[in-house]
Tab-separated table of N, CA and C in Angstrom:
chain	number	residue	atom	x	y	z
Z	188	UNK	N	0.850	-1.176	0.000
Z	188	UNK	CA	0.000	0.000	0.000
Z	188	UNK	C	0.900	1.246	0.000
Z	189	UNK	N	0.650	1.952	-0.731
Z	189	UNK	CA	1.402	3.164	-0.868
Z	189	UNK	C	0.961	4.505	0.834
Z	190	UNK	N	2.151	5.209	0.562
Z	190	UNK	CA	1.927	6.367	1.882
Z	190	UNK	C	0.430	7.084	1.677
Z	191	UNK	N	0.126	7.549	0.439
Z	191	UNK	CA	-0.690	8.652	0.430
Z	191	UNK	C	-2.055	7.175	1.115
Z	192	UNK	N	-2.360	5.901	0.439
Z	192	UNK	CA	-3.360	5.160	0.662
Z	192	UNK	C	-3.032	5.169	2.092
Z	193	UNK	N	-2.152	4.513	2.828
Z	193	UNK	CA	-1.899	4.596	4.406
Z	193	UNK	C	-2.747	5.706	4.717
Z	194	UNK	N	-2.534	6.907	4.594
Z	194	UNK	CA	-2.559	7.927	5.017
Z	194	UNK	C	-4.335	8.102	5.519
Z	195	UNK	N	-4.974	7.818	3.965
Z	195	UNK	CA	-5.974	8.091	3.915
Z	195	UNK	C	-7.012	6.783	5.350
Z	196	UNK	N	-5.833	5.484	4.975
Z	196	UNK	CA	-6.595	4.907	6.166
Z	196	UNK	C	-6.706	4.718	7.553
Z	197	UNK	N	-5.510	5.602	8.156
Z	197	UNK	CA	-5.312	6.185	9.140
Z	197	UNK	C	-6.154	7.416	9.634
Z	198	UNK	N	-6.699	7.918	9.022
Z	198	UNK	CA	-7.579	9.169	9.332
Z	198	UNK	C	-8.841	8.888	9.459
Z	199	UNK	N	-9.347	8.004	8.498
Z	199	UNK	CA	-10.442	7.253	8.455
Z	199	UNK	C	-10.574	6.666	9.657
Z	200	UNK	N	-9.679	5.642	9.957
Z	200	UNK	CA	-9.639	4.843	10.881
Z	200	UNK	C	-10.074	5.737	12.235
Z	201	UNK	N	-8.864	7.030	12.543
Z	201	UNK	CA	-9.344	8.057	13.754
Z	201	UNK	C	-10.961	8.184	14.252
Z	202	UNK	N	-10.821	8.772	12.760
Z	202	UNK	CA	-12.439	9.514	12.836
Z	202	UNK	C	-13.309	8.463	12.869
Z	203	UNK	N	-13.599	7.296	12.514
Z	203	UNK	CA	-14.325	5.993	12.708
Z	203	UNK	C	-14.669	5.875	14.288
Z	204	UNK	N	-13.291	5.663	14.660
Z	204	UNK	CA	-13.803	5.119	16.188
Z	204	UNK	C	-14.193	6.091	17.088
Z	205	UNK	N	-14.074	7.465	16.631
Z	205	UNK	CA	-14.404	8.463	17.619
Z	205	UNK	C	-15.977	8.670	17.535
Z	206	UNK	N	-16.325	8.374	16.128
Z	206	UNK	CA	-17.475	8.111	15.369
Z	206	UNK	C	-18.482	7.174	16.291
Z	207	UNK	N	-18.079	5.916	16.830
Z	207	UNK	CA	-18.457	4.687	17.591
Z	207	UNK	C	-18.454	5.225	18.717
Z	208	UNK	N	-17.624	5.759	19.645
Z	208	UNK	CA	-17.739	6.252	20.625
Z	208	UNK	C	-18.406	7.291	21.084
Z	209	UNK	N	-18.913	8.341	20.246
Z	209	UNK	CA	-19.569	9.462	20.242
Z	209	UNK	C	-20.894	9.276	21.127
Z	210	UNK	N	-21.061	10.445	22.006
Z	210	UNK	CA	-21.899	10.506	23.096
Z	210	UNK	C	-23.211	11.052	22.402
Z	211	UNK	N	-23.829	10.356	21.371
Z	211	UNK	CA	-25.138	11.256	20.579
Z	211	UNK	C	-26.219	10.312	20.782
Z	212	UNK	N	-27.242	10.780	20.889
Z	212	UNK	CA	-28.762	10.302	20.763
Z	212	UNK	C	-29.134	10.247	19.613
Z	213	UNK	N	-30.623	9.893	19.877
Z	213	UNK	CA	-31.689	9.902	18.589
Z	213	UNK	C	-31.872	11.026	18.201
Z	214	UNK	N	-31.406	12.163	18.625
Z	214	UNK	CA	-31.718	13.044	17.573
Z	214	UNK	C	-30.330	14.129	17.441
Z	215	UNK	N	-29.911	13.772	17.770
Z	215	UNK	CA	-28.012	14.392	17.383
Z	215	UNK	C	-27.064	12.804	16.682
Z	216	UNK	N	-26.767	13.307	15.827
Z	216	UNK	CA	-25.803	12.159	14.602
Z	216	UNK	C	-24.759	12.638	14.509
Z	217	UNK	N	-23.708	11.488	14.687
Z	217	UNK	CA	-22.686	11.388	14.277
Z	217	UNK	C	-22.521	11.287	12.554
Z	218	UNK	N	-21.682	12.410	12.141
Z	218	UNK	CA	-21.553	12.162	10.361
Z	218	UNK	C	-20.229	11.992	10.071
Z	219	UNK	N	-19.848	11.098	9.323
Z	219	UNK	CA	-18.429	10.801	9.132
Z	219	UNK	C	-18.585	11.314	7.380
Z	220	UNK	N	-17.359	12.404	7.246
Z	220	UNK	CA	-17.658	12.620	6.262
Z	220	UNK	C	-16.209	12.769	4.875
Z	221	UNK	N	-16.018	11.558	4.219
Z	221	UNK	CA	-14.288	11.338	3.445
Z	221	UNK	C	-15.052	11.741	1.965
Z	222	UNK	N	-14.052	12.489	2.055
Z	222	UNK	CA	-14.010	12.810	0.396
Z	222	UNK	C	-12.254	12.645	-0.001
Z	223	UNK	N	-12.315	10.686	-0.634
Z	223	UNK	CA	-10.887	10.876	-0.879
Z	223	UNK	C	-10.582	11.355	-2.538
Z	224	UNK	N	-10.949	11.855	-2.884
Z	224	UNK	CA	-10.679	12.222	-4.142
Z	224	UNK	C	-10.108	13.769	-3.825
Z	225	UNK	N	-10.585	14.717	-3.081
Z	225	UNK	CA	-9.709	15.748	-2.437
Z	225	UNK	C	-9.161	15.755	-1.235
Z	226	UNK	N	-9.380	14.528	-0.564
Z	226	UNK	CA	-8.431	14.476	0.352
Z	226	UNK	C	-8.881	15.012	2.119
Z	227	UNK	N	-10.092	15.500	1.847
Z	227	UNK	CA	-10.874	15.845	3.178
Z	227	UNK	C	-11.469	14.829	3.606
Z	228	UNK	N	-11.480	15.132	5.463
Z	228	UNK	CA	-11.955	13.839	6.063
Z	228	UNK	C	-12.092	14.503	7.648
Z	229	UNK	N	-14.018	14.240	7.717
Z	229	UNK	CA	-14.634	15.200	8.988
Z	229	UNK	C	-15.177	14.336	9.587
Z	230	UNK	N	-15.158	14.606	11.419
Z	230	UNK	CA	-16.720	14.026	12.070
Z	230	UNK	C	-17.253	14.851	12.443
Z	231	UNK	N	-18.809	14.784	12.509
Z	231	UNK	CA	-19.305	16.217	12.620
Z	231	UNK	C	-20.609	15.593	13.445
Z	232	UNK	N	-21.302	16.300	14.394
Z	232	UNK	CA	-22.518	16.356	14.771
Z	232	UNK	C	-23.156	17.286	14.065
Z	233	UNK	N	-24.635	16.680	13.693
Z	233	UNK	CA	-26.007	17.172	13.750
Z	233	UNK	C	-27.355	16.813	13.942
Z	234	UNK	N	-27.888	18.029	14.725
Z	234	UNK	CA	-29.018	17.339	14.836
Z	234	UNK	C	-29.459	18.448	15.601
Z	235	UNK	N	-30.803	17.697	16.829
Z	235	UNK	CA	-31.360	19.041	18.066
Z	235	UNK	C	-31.112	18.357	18.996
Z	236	UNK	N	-30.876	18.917	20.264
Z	236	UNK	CA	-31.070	18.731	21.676
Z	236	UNK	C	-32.118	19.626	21.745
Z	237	UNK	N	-33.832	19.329	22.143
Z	237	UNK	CA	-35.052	20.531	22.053
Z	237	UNK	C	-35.137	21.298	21.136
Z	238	UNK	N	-35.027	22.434	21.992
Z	238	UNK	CA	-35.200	23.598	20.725
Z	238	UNK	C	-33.736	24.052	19.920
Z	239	UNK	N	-32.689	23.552	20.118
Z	239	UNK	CA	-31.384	23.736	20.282
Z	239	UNK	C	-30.856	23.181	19.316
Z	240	UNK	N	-30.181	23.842	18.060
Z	240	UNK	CA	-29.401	22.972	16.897
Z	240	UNK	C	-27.865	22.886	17.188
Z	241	UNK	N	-27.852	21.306	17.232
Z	241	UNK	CA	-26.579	20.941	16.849
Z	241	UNK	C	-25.922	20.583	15.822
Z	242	UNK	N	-24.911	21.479	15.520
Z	242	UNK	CA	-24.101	21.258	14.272
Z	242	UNK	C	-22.731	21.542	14.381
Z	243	UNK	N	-21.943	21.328	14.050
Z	243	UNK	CA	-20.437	21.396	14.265
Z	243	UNK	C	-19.427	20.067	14.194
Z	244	UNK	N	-18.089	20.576	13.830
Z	244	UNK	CA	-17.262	19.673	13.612
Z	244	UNK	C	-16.517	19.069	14.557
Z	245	UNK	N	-16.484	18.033	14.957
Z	245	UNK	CA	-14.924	17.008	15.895
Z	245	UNK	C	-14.075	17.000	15.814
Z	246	UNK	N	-14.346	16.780	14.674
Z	246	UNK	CA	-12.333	16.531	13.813
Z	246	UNK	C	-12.615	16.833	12.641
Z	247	UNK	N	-11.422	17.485	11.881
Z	247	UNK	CA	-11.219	17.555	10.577
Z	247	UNK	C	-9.745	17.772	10.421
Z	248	UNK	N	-9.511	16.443	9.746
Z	248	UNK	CA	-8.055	16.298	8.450
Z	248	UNK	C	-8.110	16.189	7.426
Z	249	UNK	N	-7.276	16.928	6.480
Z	249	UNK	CA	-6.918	17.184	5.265
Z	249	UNK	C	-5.545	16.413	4.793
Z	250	UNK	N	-5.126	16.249	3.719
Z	250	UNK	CA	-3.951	15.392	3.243
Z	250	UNK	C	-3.197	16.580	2.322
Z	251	UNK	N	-2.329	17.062	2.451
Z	251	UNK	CA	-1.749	18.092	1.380
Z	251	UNK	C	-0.642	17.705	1.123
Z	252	UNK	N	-0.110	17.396	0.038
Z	252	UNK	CA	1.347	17.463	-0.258
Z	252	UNK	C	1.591	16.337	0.203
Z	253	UNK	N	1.286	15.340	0.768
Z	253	UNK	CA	1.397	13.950	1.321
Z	253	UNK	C	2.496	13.519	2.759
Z	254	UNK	N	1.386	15.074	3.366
Z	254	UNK	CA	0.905	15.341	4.889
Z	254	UNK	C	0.103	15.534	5.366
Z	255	UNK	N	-0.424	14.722	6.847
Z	255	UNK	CA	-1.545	14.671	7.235
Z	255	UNK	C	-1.498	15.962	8.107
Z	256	UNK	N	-2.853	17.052	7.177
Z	256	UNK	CA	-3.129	18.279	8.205
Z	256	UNK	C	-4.021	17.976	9.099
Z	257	UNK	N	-4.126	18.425	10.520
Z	257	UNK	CA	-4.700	17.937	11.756
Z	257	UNK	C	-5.370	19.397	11.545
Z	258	UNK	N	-6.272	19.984	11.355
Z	258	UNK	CA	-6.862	21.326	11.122
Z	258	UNK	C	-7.774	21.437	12.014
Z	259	UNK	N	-8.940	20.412	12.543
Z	259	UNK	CA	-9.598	20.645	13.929
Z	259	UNK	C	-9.556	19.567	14.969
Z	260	UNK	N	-9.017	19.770	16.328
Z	260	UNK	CA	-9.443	18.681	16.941
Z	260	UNK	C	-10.363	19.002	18.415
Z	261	UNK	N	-11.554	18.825	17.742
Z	261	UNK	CA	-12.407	19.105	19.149
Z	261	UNK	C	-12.511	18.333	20.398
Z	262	UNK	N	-11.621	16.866	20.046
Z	262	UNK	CA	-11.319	15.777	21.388
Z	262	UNK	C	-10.396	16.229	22.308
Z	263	UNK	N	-10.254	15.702	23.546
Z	263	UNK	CA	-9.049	15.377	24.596
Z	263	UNK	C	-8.278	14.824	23.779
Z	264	UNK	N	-8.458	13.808	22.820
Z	264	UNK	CA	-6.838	13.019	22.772
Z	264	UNK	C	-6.174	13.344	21.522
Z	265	UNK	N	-4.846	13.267	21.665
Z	265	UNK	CA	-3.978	13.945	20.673
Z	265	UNK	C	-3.680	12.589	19.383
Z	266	UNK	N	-4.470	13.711	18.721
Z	266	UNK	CA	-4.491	12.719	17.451
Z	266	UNK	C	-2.933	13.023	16.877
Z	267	UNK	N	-2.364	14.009	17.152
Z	267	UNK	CA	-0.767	13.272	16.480
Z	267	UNK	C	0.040	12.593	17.354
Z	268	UNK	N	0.318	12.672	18.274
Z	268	UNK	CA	0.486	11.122	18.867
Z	268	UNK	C	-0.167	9.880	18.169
Z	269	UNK	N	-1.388	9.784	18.336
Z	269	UNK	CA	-1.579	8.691	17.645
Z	269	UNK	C	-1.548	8.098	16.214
Z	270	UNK	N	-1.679	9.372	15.412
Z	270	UNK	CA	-0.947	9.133	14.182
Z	270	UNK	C	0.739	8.818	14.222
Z	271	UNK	N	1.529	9.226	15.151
Z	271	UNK	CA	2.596	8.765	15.499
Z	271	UNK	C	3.133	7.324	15.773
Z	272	UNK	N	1.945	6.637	16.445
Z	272	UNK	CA	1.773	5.538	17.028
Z	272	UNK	C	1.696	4.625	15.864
Z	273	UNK	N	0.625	5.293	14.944
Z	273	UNK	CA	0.195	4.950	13.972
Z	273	UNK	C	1.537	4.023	12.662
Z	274	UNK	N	2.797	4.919	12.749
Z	274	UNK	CA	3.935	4.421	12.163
Z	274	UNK	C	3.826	6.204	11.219
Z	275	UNK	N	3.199	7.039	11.368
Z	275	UNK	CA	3.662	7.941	10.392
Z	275	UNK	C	4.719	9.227	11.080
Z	276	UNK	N	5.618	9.064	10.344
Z	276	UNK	CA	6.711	10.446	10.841
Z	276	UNK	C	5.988	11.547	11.178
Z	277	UNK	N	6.682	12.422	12.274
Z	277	UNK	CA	6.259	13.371	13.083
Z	277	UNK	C	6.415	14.620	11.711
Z	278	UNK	N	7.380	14.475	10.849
Z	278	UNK	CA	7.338	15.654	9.715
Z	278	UNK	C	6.178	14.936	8.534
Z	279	UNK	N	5.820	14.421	8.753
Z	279	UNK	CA	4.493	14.409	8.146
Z	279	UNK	C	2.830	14.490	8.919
Z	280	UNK	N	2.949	15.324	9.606
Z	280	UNK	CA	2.088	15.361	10.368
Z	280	UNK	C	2.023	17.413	10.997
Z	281	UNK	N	1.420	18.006	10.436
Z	281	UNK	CA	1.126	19.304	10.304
Z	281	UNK	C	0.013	19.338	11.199
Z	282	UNK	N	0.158	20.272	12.325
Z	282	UNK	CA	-0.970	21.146	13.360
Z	282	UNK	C	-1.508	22.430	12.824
Z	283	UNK	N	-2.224	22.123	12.019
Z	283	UNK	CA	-2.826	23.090	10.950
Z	283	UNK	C	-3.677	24.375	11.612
Z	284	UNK	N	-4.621	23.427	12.933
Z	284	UNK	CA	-4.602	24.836	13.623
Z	284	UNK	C	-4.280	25.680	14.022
Z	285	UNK	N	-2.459	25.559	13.882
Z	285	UNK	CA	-1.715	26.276	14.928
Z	285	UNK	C	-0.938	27.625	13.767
Z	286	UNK	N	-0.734	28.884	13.948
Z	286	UNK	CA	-0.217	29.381	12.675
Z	286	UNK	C	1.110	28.583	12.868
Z	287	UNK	N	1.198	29.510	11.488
Z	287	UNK	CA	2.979	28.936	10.917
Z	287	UNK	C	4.413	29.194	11.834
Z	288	UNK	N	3.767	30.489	12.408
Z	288	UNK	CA	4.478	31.037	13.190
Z	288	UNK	C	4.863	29.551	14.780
Z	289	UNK	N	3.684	28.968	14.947
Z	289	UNK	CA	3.663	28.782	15.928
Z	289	UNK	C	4.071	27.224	15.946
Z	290	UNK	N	3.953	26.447	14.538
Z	290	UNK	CA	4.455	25.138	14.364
Z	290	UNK	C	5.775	25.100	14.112
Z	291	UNK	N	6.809	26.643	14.223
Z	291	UNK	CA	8.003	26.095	14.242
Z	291	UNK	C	8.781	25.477	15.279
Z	292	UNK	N	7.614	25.434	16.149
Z	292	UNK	CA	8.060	25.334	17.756
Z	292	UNK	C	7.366	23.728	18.326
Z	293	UNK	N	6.667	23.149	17.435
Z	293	UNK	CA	6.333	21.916	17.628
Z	293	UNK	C	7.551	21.331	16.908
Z	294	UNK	N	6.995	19.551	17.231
Z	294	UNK	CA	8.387	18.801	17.024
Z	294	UNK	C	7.531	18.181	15.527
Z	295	UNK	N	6.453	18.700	15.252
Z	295	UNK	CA	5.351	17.951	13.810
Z	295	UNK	C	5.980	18.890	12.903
Z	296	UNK	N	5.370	18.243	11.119
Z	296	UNK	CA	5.580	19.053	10.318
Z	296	UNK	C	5.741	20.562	10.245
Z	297	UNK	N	5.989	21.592	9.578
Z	297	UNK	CA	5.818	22.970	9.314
Z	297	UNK	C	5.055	23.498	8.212
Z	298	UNK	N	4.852	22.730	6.844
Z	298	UNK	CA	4.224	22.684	6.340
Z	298	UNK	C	3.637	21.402	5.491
């Protein structure tokens, strides 16, 4: 299997089980959402609690340049560690939320 395919099934894989684990009812959903043809890959709630809309994202990674961007992580656990764990190098692995300025100071990708 090539890096970029790894890549894509490592993210998948993340967002899957966080997917399974997700604290939602019957009327808030978990949406897992891969588009590998550009390379995006979300979990997202929606739905209502009452009168109350829920919508928003968990996680979202992107693949650029054939690095995994970590762009949202709304969990406790550090998904680059575990992409680490995972077998993928720490310079392939971009904290996309963080500016540029500020990933020169992590030990992950820069761009």
């Amino acid at each position: 299997m090539d890096k970029l395919e790894q890549y894509r099934q490592f993210v998948q894989e993340i967002l899957s089980s966080h997917a399974e684990i997700a604290n939602t009812n019957n009327t808030v959903k978990d949406e897992l959402i891969f588009d590998t043809e550009r390379d995006h890959y979300q979990l997202a709630y929606v739905g209502w609690q009452g009168d109350k809309r829920v919508f928003g994202p968990v996680m979202h990674f992107d693949i650029i340049d054939g690095k995994i961007w970590i762009q949202y992580n709304g969990t406790e656990e550090s998904v680059a560690e575990r992409l680490e764990q995972m077998g993928v190098p720490t310079s392939d692995i971009v904290i996309g939320f963080h500016s540029a300025f500020k990933r020169q100071f992590t030990r992950y990708g820069k761009n």
